[in-house]
Short mmCIF file of C-alpha atoms in Angstrom, two decimals:
data_model
loop_
_atom_site.label_atom_id
_atom_site.label_comp_id
_atom_site.label_asym_id
_atom_site.label_seq_id
_atom_site.Cartn_x
_atom_site.Cartn_y
_atom_site.Cartn_z
CA MET A 2 0.00 0.00 0.00
CA ASN A 3 1.22 3.52 -0.80
CA ARG A 4 1.63 5.80 2.19
CA PHE A 5 2.51 9.40 2.98
CA VAL A 6 5.35 10.44 5.24
CA SER A 7 6.71 13.84 6.25
CA LEU A 8 10.16 15.17 5.44
CA GLU A 9 11.92 13.97 8.57
CA LYS A 10 10.85 10.39 7.83
CA LEU A 11 12.66 10.19 4.48
CA ASN A 12 15.77 8.05 4.26
CA PRO A 13 18.90 9.27 2.38
CA ASP A 14 17.93 7.52 -0.88
CA GLN A 15 14.44 9.01 -0.80
CA LYS A 16 15.88 12.47 -0.16
CA LYS A 17 18.09 12.06 -3.23
CA GLN A 18 15.02 11.10 -5.27
CA TYR A 19 13.25 14.18 -3.88
CA LYS A 20 16.02 16.58 -4.91
CA GLN A 21 16.42 14.96 -8.32
CA ALA A 22 12.69 15.12 -8.98
CA ILE A 23 12.72 18.88 -8.40
CA ALA A 24 15.70 19.31 -10.72
CA ASP A 25 13.98 17.24 -13.42
CA ALA A 26 10.67 19.10 -13.17
CA PHE A 27 11.81 22.63 -13.97
CA PRO A 28 14.16 24.55 -16.26
CA ALA A 29 17.49 25.31 -14.57
CA VAL A 30 16.65 28.99 -14.13
CA ILE A 31 14.00 28.13 -11.52
CA THR A 32 16.57 26.73 -9.11
CA GLU A 33 18.52 29.98 -9.53
CA SER A 34 15.68 31.88 -7.85
CA ASN A 35 16.94 34.08 -5.02
CA THR A 36 13.73 33.32 -3.15
CA ILE A 37 14.48 29.60 -3.29
CA LYS A 38 18.12 30.08 -2.32
CA LYS A 39 17.19 32.31 0.61
CA TYR A 40 14.14 30.51 1.99
CA TRP A 41 13.87 26.88 0.88
CA ASP A 42 15.97 25.49 3.72
CA LYS A 43 13.80 27.46 6.14
CA ILE A 44 10.64 26.03 4.55
CA GLU A 45 11.91 22.49 5.17
CA LYS A 46 13.20 23.32 8.67
CA ASN A 47 10.17 25.27 9.90
CA PHE A 48 7.41 23.18 8.30
CA PRO A 49 8.65 19.58 7.99
CA GLU A 50 5.18 18.17 8.68
CA TYR A 51 3.78 20.07 5.69
CA GLN A 52 6.26 18.52 3.25
CA GLN A 53 4.39 15.33 2.36
CA PHE A 54 5.86 12.44 0.38
CA LEU A 55 4.03 9.53 -1.22
CA LEU A 56 5.97 6.27 -1.00
CA SER A 57 5.37 3.08 -2.97
CA PRO A 58 5.11 -0.33 -1.24
CA ASN A 59 8.83 -0.86 -1.87
CA LYS A 60 9.56 2.55 -0.29
CA ASP A 61 10.34 4.27 -3.58
CA LEU A 62 9.41 7.95 -3.78
CA VAL A 63 6.37 8.34 -6.03
CA GLY A 64 5.71 12.05 -5.63
CA PHE A 65 5.25 14.85 -3.11
CA ILE A 66 3.68 18.17 -2.24
CA ASN A 67 5.40 21.08 -0.53
CA LEU A 68 3.00 23.08 1.61
CA VAL A 69 3.26 26.08 3.91
CA PRO A 70 0.86 27.54 6.48
CA ILE A 71 0.15 31.26 6.04
CA GLN A 72 -2.04 33.95 7.52
CA TYR A 73 -4.17 35.70 4.91
CA ASN A 74 -7.29 37.68 5.75
CA GLY A 75 -7.74 39.66 2.55
CA PHE A 76 -10.04 39.07 -0.39
CA LEU A 77 -8.97 36.32 -2.79
CA ASP A 78 -9.07 38.80 -5.66
CA ASP A 79 -6.39 40.76 -3.81
CA LEU A 80 -3.90 37.90 -3.62
CA PRO A 81 -0.53 39.32 -4.68
CA ASN A 82 0.67 39.32 -8.26
CA ARG A 83 3.96 37.98 -6.89
CA GLY A 84 2.23 34.65 -6.22
CA TRP A 85 4.85 32.00 -5.48
CA ASP A 86 7.60 34.33 -4.24
CA TRP A 87 5.12 36.11 -1.99
CA MET A 88 3.78 32.86 -0.52
CA VAL A 89 7.25 31.64 0.39
CA GLU A 90 8.22 34.95 2.00
CA LYS A 91 4.86 35.26 3.79
CA SER A 92 5.08 31.80 5.34
CA ILE A 93 8.53 32.52 6.78
CA SER A 94 7.50 35.99 7.98
CA ASP A 95 4.38 34.59 9.68
CA PHE A 96 6.44 31.88 11.36
CA GLN A 97 9.05 34.33 12.64
CA ASN A 98 6.40 36.78 13.89
CA ASN A 99 4.20 34.08 15.45
CA ASN A 100 1.27 35.03 13.23
CA ARG A 101 -1.34 32.31 13.52
CA PRO A 102 -1.88 30.76 10.06
CA ASN A 103 -5.41 30.33 8.75
CA ASN A 104 -4.71 29.13 5.20
CA LEU A 105 -2.60 26.42 3.65
CA GLY A 106 -0.39 27.32 0.70
CA GLY A 107 0.77 24.91 -1.98
CA LEU A 108 4.23 25.53 -3.45
CA GLN A 109 4.59 22.56 -5.76
CA ILE A 110 3.28 19.10 -6.53
CA ILE A 111 5.65 16.76 -8.35
CA VAL A 112 5.16 13.17 -9.45
CA ARG A 113 8.40 11.45 -10.45
CA GLU A 114 8.56 10.72 -14.17
CA GLU A 115 8.28 6.94 -13.90
CA TYR A 116 5.03 7.30 -11.92
CA GLN A 117 3.33 9.94 -14.07
CA LYS A 118 -0.01 9.42 -15.83
CA GLN A 119 -1.10 6.88 -13.22
CA GLY A 120 -3.39 9.13 -11.19
CA TYR A 121 -0.92 9.95 -8.43
CA SER A 122 -1.31 13.70 -8.73
CA LYS A 123 -4.96 13.26 -7.74
CA VAL A 124 -3.90 11.08 -4.78
CA ILE A 125 -1.50 13.79 -3.62
CA LEU A 126 -4.11 16.53 -4.07
CA ASN A 127 -6.65 14.55 -2.05
CA HIS A 128 -4.09 14.14 0.71
CA ALA A 129 -3.49 17.90 0.75
CA LYS A 130 -7.23 18.48 1.08
CA GLU A 131 -7.31 16.08 4.01
CA LEU A 132 -4.55 18.07 5.70
CA LEU A 133 -6.56 21.23 5.06
CA LYS A 134 -9.46 19.79 7.06
CA LEU A 135 -7.24 18.20 9.71
CA HIS A 136 -5.60 21.51 10.60
CA GLY A 137 -8.79 23.55 10.26
CA PHE A 138 -7.52 25.95 7.64
CA LYS A 139 -9.95 28.04 5.57
CA GLN A 140 -8.66 27.04 2.16
CA LEU A 141 -5.75 25.71 0.16
CA LEU A 142 -4.22 28.40 -2.07
CA ILE A 143 -1.83 27.44 -4.88
CA PRO A 144 -0.09 29.52 -7.56
CA ILE A 145 0.00 26.72 -10.13
CA ARG A 146 2.47 26.41 -13.00
CA PRO A 147 0.63 25.10 -16.10
CA THR A 148 2.56 22.22 -17.63
CA ARG A 149 2.29 23.22 -21.31
CA LYS A 150 2.53 27.00 -21.13
CA HIS A 151 6.21 26.71 -22.11
CA GLU A 152 5.01 25.80 -25.60
CA PHE A 153 3.58 29.33 -25.89
CA PRO A 154 6.16 31.59 -24.18
CA GLU A 155 4.96 34.72 -25.99
CA MET A 156 1.30 34.23 -25.05
CA GLU A 157 -0.19 36.06 -22.09
CA MET A 158 -1.24 33.69 -19.32
CA LEU A 159 -4.75 35.14 -19.36
CA ASP A 160 -5.07 34.09 -23.00
CA TYR A 161 -3.44 30.72 -22.35
CA ILE A 162 -6.08 29.84 -19.75
CA LYS A 163 -8.73 30.20 -22.45
CA LEU A 164 -7.03 27.79 -24.87
CA LYS A 165 -9.09 24.72 -25.68
CA GLU A 166 -8.47 21.48 -27.53
CA ASN A 167 -11.23 19.05 -28.45
CA GLN A 168 -13.69 21.27 -26.57
CA ARG A 169 -11.84 21.04 -23.27
CA ILE A 170 -9.26 23.19 -21.49
CA PHE A 171 -5.93 22.73 -23.24
CA ASP A 172 -3.58 22.53 -20.27
CA PRO A 173 -3.64 19.14 -18.47
CA TRP A 174 -2.54 20.54 -15.10
CA ILE A 175 -5.32 23.12 -15.09
CA ARG A 176 -7.78 20.36 -16.02
CA THR A 177 -6.49 18.14 -13.20
CA HIS A 178 -7.07 20.83 -10.60
CA LEU A 179 -10.52 21.76 -11.87
CA LYS A 180 -11.57 18.10 -11.88
CA ALA A 181 -10.32 17.82 -8.30
CA GLY A 182 -12.59 20.69 -7.24
CA ALA A 183 -10.32 23.72 -7.53
CA GLU A 184 -11.52 27.16 -8.52
CA ILE A 185 -9.40 29.56 -10.57
CA ILE A 186 -9.02 32.92 -8.83
CA LYS A 187 -6.82 34.93 -11.18
CA VAL A 188 -3.47 35.11 -12.94
CA CYS A 189 -0.40 36.19 -10.95
CA ASN A 190 1.87 37.53 -13.67
CA GLN A 191 4.95 38.07 -11.49
CA SER A 192 4.83 34.85 -9.50
CA MET A 193 8.57 34.19 -9.72
CA THR A 194 11.37 36.56 -10.70
CA MET A 195 14.91 35.54 -11.62
CA GLN A 196 17.52 38.25 -12.30
CA GLY A 197 21.17 38.24 -13.23
CA ASP A 198 23.97 39.84 -15.20
CA ILE A 199 24.76 39.02 -18.84
CA LYS A 200 27.33 36.40 -17.87
CA PHE A 201 24.69 34.61 -15.79
CA TRP A 202 22.19 34.57 -18.66
CA GLU A 203 24.76 33.50 -21.24
CA LYS A 204 25.30 30.41 -19.11
CA ILE A 205 21.58 29.75 -18.52
CA LEU A 206 20.62 30.28 -22.17
CA ASN A 207 23.79 28.68 -23.50
CA ILE A 208 24.22 31.61 -25.88
CA PRO A 209 27.53 33.52 -26.01
CA ASN A 210 27.69 37.29 -26.55
CA LEU A 211 24.04 37.96 -25.75
CA GLU A 212 22.58 41.10 -27.25
CA THR A 213 19.64 43.17 -26.05
CA GLY A 214 16.36 41.41 -26.81
CA ARG A 215 14.02 38.66 -25.70
CA TYR A 216 15.06 35.01 -25.72
CA GLN A 217 13.28 31.69 -25.39
CA LEU A 218 14.51 29.34 -22.68
CA THR A 219 13.58 25.67 -22.90
CA GLY A 220 10.86 24.89 -20.37
CA ALA A 221 10.28 28.53 -19.41
CA LEU A 222 6.77 29.99 -19.47
CA ASN A 223 7.84 33.45 -20.63
CA LEU A 224 10.68 34.92 -22.65
CA VAL A 225 13.86 36.13 -20.96
CA SER A 226 14.51 39.88 -21.37
CA ILE A 227 18.12 40.93 -21.88
CA ASP A 228 19.51 44.48 -21.56
CA ARG A 229 23.12 44.34 -22.76
CA GLU A 230 23.88 48.01 -22.09
CA ASN A 231 22.96 47.69 -18.42
CA ASP A 232 24.45 44.20 -18.01
CA TYR A 233 21.10 42.88 -16.86
CA GLY A 234 18.60 40.15 -17.68
CA CYS A 235 15.31 39.14 -16.15
CA TYR A 236 12.89 36.23 -16.33
CA ILE A 237 9.45 36.76 -14.81
CA GLU A 238 7.22 33.71 -14.58
CA PRO A 239 3.42 33.89 -14.50
CA ASN A 240 1.32 31.43 -12.53
CA ILE A 241 -2.40 31.02 -11.80
CA TRP A 242 -3.91 31.44 -8.35
CA ILE A 243 -6.35 28.64 -7.54
CA LYS A 244 -8.11 27.60 -4.34
CA TYR A 245 -9.58 24.54 -2.72
CA ASN A 246 -12.08 24.80 0.11
#
């Protein structure tokens, strides 16, 4: 039988699978996020019970969800445009200031490649909803990253949401959440921001002598903007705020 365990229950091999799964799931620029570098260790240290891992009968890591408790009393329509970055920072700030959380935030759900398309994302989502009830939080808020938006890096996220194929929503991750009972709140166009000098972006893009312009990065949801004169480049990733009650 598959079972969930929290972070502190993982053995060394499972932790390696966890780190590798994150690396495999995103373009390299995501792991260069200053927010991740500054706060991820604190997320794991402060909220180990909210990092939930699904194990197979042979104790292989199937997938996981990283969650954080936050305090949010505003209207859902007023959730910040900085989505993911804001949620990470807010959870740490609330923890340090002893602010009592009333909502659960979802940072990422990943199913390892060999276990994909077997319904495990739904299993993990259902587990998160059980935790929501167990801890008495108002709702589960997630700035989701659509899985096929990278195929349309020049398209606005608001337009991408409306894409359909065979009379159904085009993006499979959006469909999965809606089928599981989620409600779309709004787009958060500046959910993650990665910045760096030209040397940094030449390495990330694998393009020497970058000139001013916009560049496509494999797996990225938006184009990377490069300003050669000011030795600066920026990638801003849009996500979609959703909620579960």
